[in-house]
Amino acid sequence: MITALLDPRAPGPRVAYAVNRSVGVAVHRNRVRRRLRAIVRATELAPGAYLVAASAAAAAIPYDELAAHVRQAVPR
């Protein structure tokens, strides 16, 4: 899930990540967070604030599928 507060006057996008303990132990949560950061870095985001929240399913899907979900959820 991605929540966005778009602000055209902002200097750029600011992104926060919420990876719940239901994803797994710290190693799994950090892996999901790193994957999300890499995906967001490669995605064009409008200026504003974003919250990227990951569920337990995010740890089980392949990188390309996770990237497709993130890109689909980003507001245009």
mmCIF file with all atom_site columns, C-alpha atoms in Angstrom:
data_model
loop_
_atom_site.group_PDB
_atom_site.id
_atom_site.type_symbol
_atom_site.label_atom_id
_atom_site.label_alt_id
_atom_site.label_comp_id
_atom_site.label_asym_id
_atom_site.label_entity_id
_atom_site.label_seq_id
_atom_site.pdbx_PDB_ins_code
_atom_site.Cartn_x
_atom_site.Cartn_y
_atom_site.Cartn_z
_atom_site.occupancy
_atom_site.B_iso_or_equiv
_atom_site.pdbx_formal_charge
_atom_site.auth_seq_id
_atom_site.auth_comp_id
_atom_site.auth_asym_id
_atom_site.auth_atom_id
_atom_site.pdbx_PDB_model_num
ATOM 1  C CA . MET A 1 1  ? 0.000  0.000   0.000   1.00 0.00 ? 1  MET A CA 1
ATOM 2  C CA . ILE A 1 2  ? 1.256  3.468   -0.820  1.00 0.00 ? 2  ILE A CA 1
ATOM 3  C CA . THR A 1 3  ? -0.167 6.610   0.721   1.00 0.00 ? 3  THR A CA 1
ATOM 4  C CA . ALA A 1 4  ? 0.855  9.872   -0.915  1.00 0.00 ? 4  ALA A CA 1
ATOM 5  C CA . LEU A 1 5  ? 0.485  13.515  -0.041  1.00 0.00 ? 5  LEU A CA 1
ATOM 6  C CA . LEU A 1 6  ? 1.489  15.297  -3.224  1.00 0.00 ? 6  LEU A CA 1
ATOM 7  C CA . ASP A 1 7  ? 2.881  18.812  -2.912  1.00 0.00 ? 7  ASP A CA 1
ATOM 8  C CA . PRO A 1 8  ? 4.153  20.458  -6.116  1.00 0.00 ? 8  PRO A CA 1
ATOM 9  C CA . ARG A 1 9  ? 6.015  23.056  -4.014  1.00 0.00 ? 9  ARG A CA 1
ATOM 10 C CA . ALA A 1 10 ? 8.084  20.393  -2.218  1.00 0.00 ? 10 ALA A CA 1
ATOM 11 C CA . PRO A 1 11 ? 11.739 20.142  -3.253  1.00 0.00 ? 11 PRO A CA 1
ATOM 12 C CA . GLY A 1 12 ? 11.306 16.469  -4.123  1.00 0.00 ? 12 GLY A CA 1
ATOM 13 C CA . PRO A 1 13 ? 9.768  13.224  -2.940  1.00 0.00 ? 13 PRO A CA 1
ATOM 14 C CA . ARG A 1 14 ? 10.193 12.116  0.682   1.00 0.00 ? 14 ARG A CA 1
ATOM 15 C CA . VAL A 1 15 ? 9.567  8.427   1.300   1.00 0.00 ? 15 VAL A CA 1
ATOM 16 C CA . ALA A 1 16 ? 9.003  6.492   4.543   1.00 0.00 ? 16 ALA A CA 1
ATOM 17 C CA . TYR A 1 17 ? 8.683  2.718   4.800   1.00 0.00 ? 17 TYR A CA 1
ATOM 18 C CA . ALA A 1 18 ? 6.484  0.709   7.176   1.00 0.00 ? 18 ALA A CA 1
ATOM 19 C CA . VAL A 1 19 ? 7.319  -2.982  7.306   1.00 0.00 ? 19 VAL A CA 1
ATOM 20 C CA . ASN A 1 20 ? 5.285  -4.747  9.965   1.00 0.00 ? 20 ASN A CA 1
ATOM 21 C CA . ARG A 1 21 ? 6.546  -7.594  12.153  1.00 0.00 ? 21 ARG A CA 1
ATOM 22 C CA . SER A 1 22 ? 4.074  -9.885  10.415  1.00 0.00 ? 22 SER A CA 1
ATOM 23 C CA . VAL A 1 23 ? 6.557  -9.879  7.493   1.00 0.00 ? 23 VAL A CA 1
ATOM 24 C CA . GLY A 1 24 ? 8.942  -11.939 9.619   1.00 0.00 ? 24 GLY A CA 1
ATOM 25 C CA . VAL A 1 25 ? 12.100 -11.611 11.670  1.00 0.00 ? 25 VAL A CA 1
ATOM 26 C CA . ALA A 1 26 ? 14.324 -8.532  11.352  1.00 0.00 ? 26 ALA A CA 1
ATOM 27 C CA . VAL A 1 27 ? 16.384 -10.073 8.544   1.00 0.00 ? 27 VAL A CA 1
ATOM 28 C CA . HIS A 1 28 ? 13.271 -10.568 6.391   1.00 0.00 ? 28 HIS A CA 1
ATOM 29 C CA . ARG A 1 29 ? 11.847 -7.133  7.210   1.00 0.00 ? 29 ARG A CA 1
ATOM 30 C CA . ASN A 1 30 ? 15.134 -5.449  6.313   1.00 0.00 ? 30 ASN A CA 1
ATOM 31 C CA . ARG A 1 31 ? 15.349 -7.390  3.038   1.00 0.00 ? 31 ARG A CA 1
ATOM 32 C CA . VAL A 1 32 ? 11.840 -6.228  2.081   1.00 0.00 ? 32 VAL A CA 1
ATOM 33 C CA . ARG A 1 33 ? 12.733 -2.642  3.049   1.00 0.00 ? 33 ARG A CA 1
ATOM 34 C CA . ARG A 1 34 ? 15.903 -2.743  0.909   1.00 0.00 ? 34 ARG A CA 1
ATOM 35 C CA . ARG A 1 35 ? 13.952 -4.136  -2.049  1.00 0.00 ? 35 ARG A CA 1
ATOM 36 C CA . LEU A 1 36 ? 11.321 -1.395  -1.687  1.00 0.00 ? 36 LEU A CA 1
ATOM 37 C CA . ARG A 1 37 ? 13.997 1.305   -1.504  1.00 0.00 ? 37 ARG A CA 1
ATOM 38 C CA . ALA A 1 38 ? 15.611 0.038   -4.702  1.00 0.00 ? 38 ALA A CA 1
ATOM 39 C CA . ILE A 1 39 ? 12.253 -0.032  -6.486  1.00 0.00 ? 39 ILE A CA 1
ATOM 40 C CA . VAL A 1 40 ? 11.297 3.477   -5.316  1.00 0.00 ? 40 VAL A CA 1
ATOM 41 C CA . ARG A 1 41 ? 14.736 4.810   -6.298  1.00 0.00 ? 41 ARG A CA 1
ATOM 42 C CA . ALA A 1 42 ? 14.138 3.550   -9.846  1.00 0.00 ? 42 ALA A CA 1
ATOM 43 C CA . THR A 1 43 ? 10.593 4.999   -9.993  1.00 0.00 ? 43 THR A CA 1
ATOM 44 C CA . GLU A 1 44 ? 9.710  8.575   -10.970 1.00 0.00 ? 44 GLU A CA 1
ATOM 45 C CA . LEU A 1 45 ? 7.871  10.142  -8.047  1.00 0.00 ? 45 LEU A CA 1
ATOM 46 C CA . ALA A 1 46 ? 6.131  13.503  -7.999  1.00 0.00 ? 46 ALA A CA 1
ATOM 47 C CA . PRO A 1 47 ? 7.200  15.906  -5.227  1.00 0.00 ? 47 PRO A CA 1
ATOM 48 C CA . GLY A 1 48 ? 5.502  15.190  -1.918  1.00 0.00 ? 48 GLY A CA 1
ATOM 49 C CA . ALA A 1 49 ? 5.459  12.739  0.988   1.00 0.00 ? 49 ALA A CA 1
ATOM 50 C CA . TYR A 1 50 ? 4.962  8.992   0.526   1.00 0.00 ? 50 TYR A CA 1
ATOM 51 C CA . LEU A 1 51 ? 4.384  6.129   2.951   1.00 0.00 ? 51 LEU A CA 1
ATOM 52 C CA . VAL A 1 52 ? 5.125  2.683   1.535   1.00 0.00 ? 52 VAL A CA 1
ATOM 53 C CA . ALA A 1 53 ? 3.640  -0.064  3.726   1.00 0.00 ? 53 ALA A CA 1
ATOM 54 C CA . ALA A 1 54 ? 4.481  -3.723  3.159   1.00 0.00 ? 54 ALA A CA 1
ATOM 55 C CA . SER A 1 55 ? 2.431  -6.723  4.229   1.00 0.00 ? 55 SER A CA 1
ATOM 56 C CA . ALA A 1 56 ? 3.673  -10.256 4.826   1.00 0.00 ? 56 ALA A CA 1
ATOM 57 C CA . ALA A 1 57 ? 2.966  -11.090 1.180   1.00 0.00 ? 57 ALA A CA 1
ATOM 58 C CA . ALA A 1 58 ? 5.697  -8.663  0.073   1.00 0.00 ? 58 ALA A CA 1
ATOM 59 C CA . ALA A 1 59 ? 8.376  -11.020 1.405   1.00 0.00 ? 59 ALA A CA 1
ATOM 60 C CA . ALA A 1 60 ? 7.106  -13.935 -0.656  1.00 0.00 ? 60 ALA A CA 1
ATOM 61 C CA . ILE A 1 61 ? 6.777  -12.421 -4.129  1.00 0.00 ? 61 ILE A CA 1
ATOM 62 C CA . PRO A 1 62 ? 9.588  -11.991 -6.660  1.00 0.00 ? 62 PRO A CA 1
ATOM 63 C CA . TYR A 1 63 ? 11.307 -8.624  -7.096  1.00 0.00 ? 63 TYR A CA 1
ATOM 64 C CA . ASP A 1 64 ? 9.776  -7.927  -10.530 1.00 0.00 ? 64 ASP A CA 1
ATOM 65 C CA . GLU A 1 65 ? 6.262  -8.589  -9.259  1.00 0.00 ? 65 GLU A CA 1
ATOM 66 C CA . LEU A 1 66 ? 6.837  -6.376  -6.207  1.00 0.00 ? 66 LEU A CA 1
ATOM 67 C CA . ALA A 1 67 ? 8.153  -3.626  -8.483  1.00 0.00 ? 67 ALA A CA 1
ATOM 68 C CA . ALA A 1 68 ? 5.045  -3.893  -10.662 1.00 0.00 ? 68 ALA A CA 1
ATOM 69 C CA . HIS A 1 69 ? 2.799  -3.560  -7.604  1.00 0.00 ? 69 HIS A CA 1
ATOM 70 C CA . VAL A 1 70 ? 4.680  -0.492  -6.365  1.00 0.00 ? 70 VAL A CA 1
ATOM 71 C CA . ARG A 1 71 ? 4.654  1.213   -9.773  1.00 0.00 ? 71 ARG A CA 1
ATOM 72 C CA . GLN A 1 72 ? 0.937  0.520   -10.153 1.00 0.00 ? 72 GLN A CA 1
ATOM 73 C CA . ALA A 1 73 ? 0.202  2.008   -6.714  1.00 0.00 ? 73 ALA A CA 1
ATOM 74 C CA . VAL A 1 74 ? 2.181  5.232   -7.243  1.00 0.00 ? 74 VAL A CA 1
ATOM 75 C CA . PRO A 1 75 ? -0.187 8.129   -7.974  1.00 0.00 ? 75 PRO A CA 1
ATOM 76 C CA . ARG A 1 76 ? 0.381  9.802   -11.343 1.00 0.00 ? 76 ARG A CA 1
#
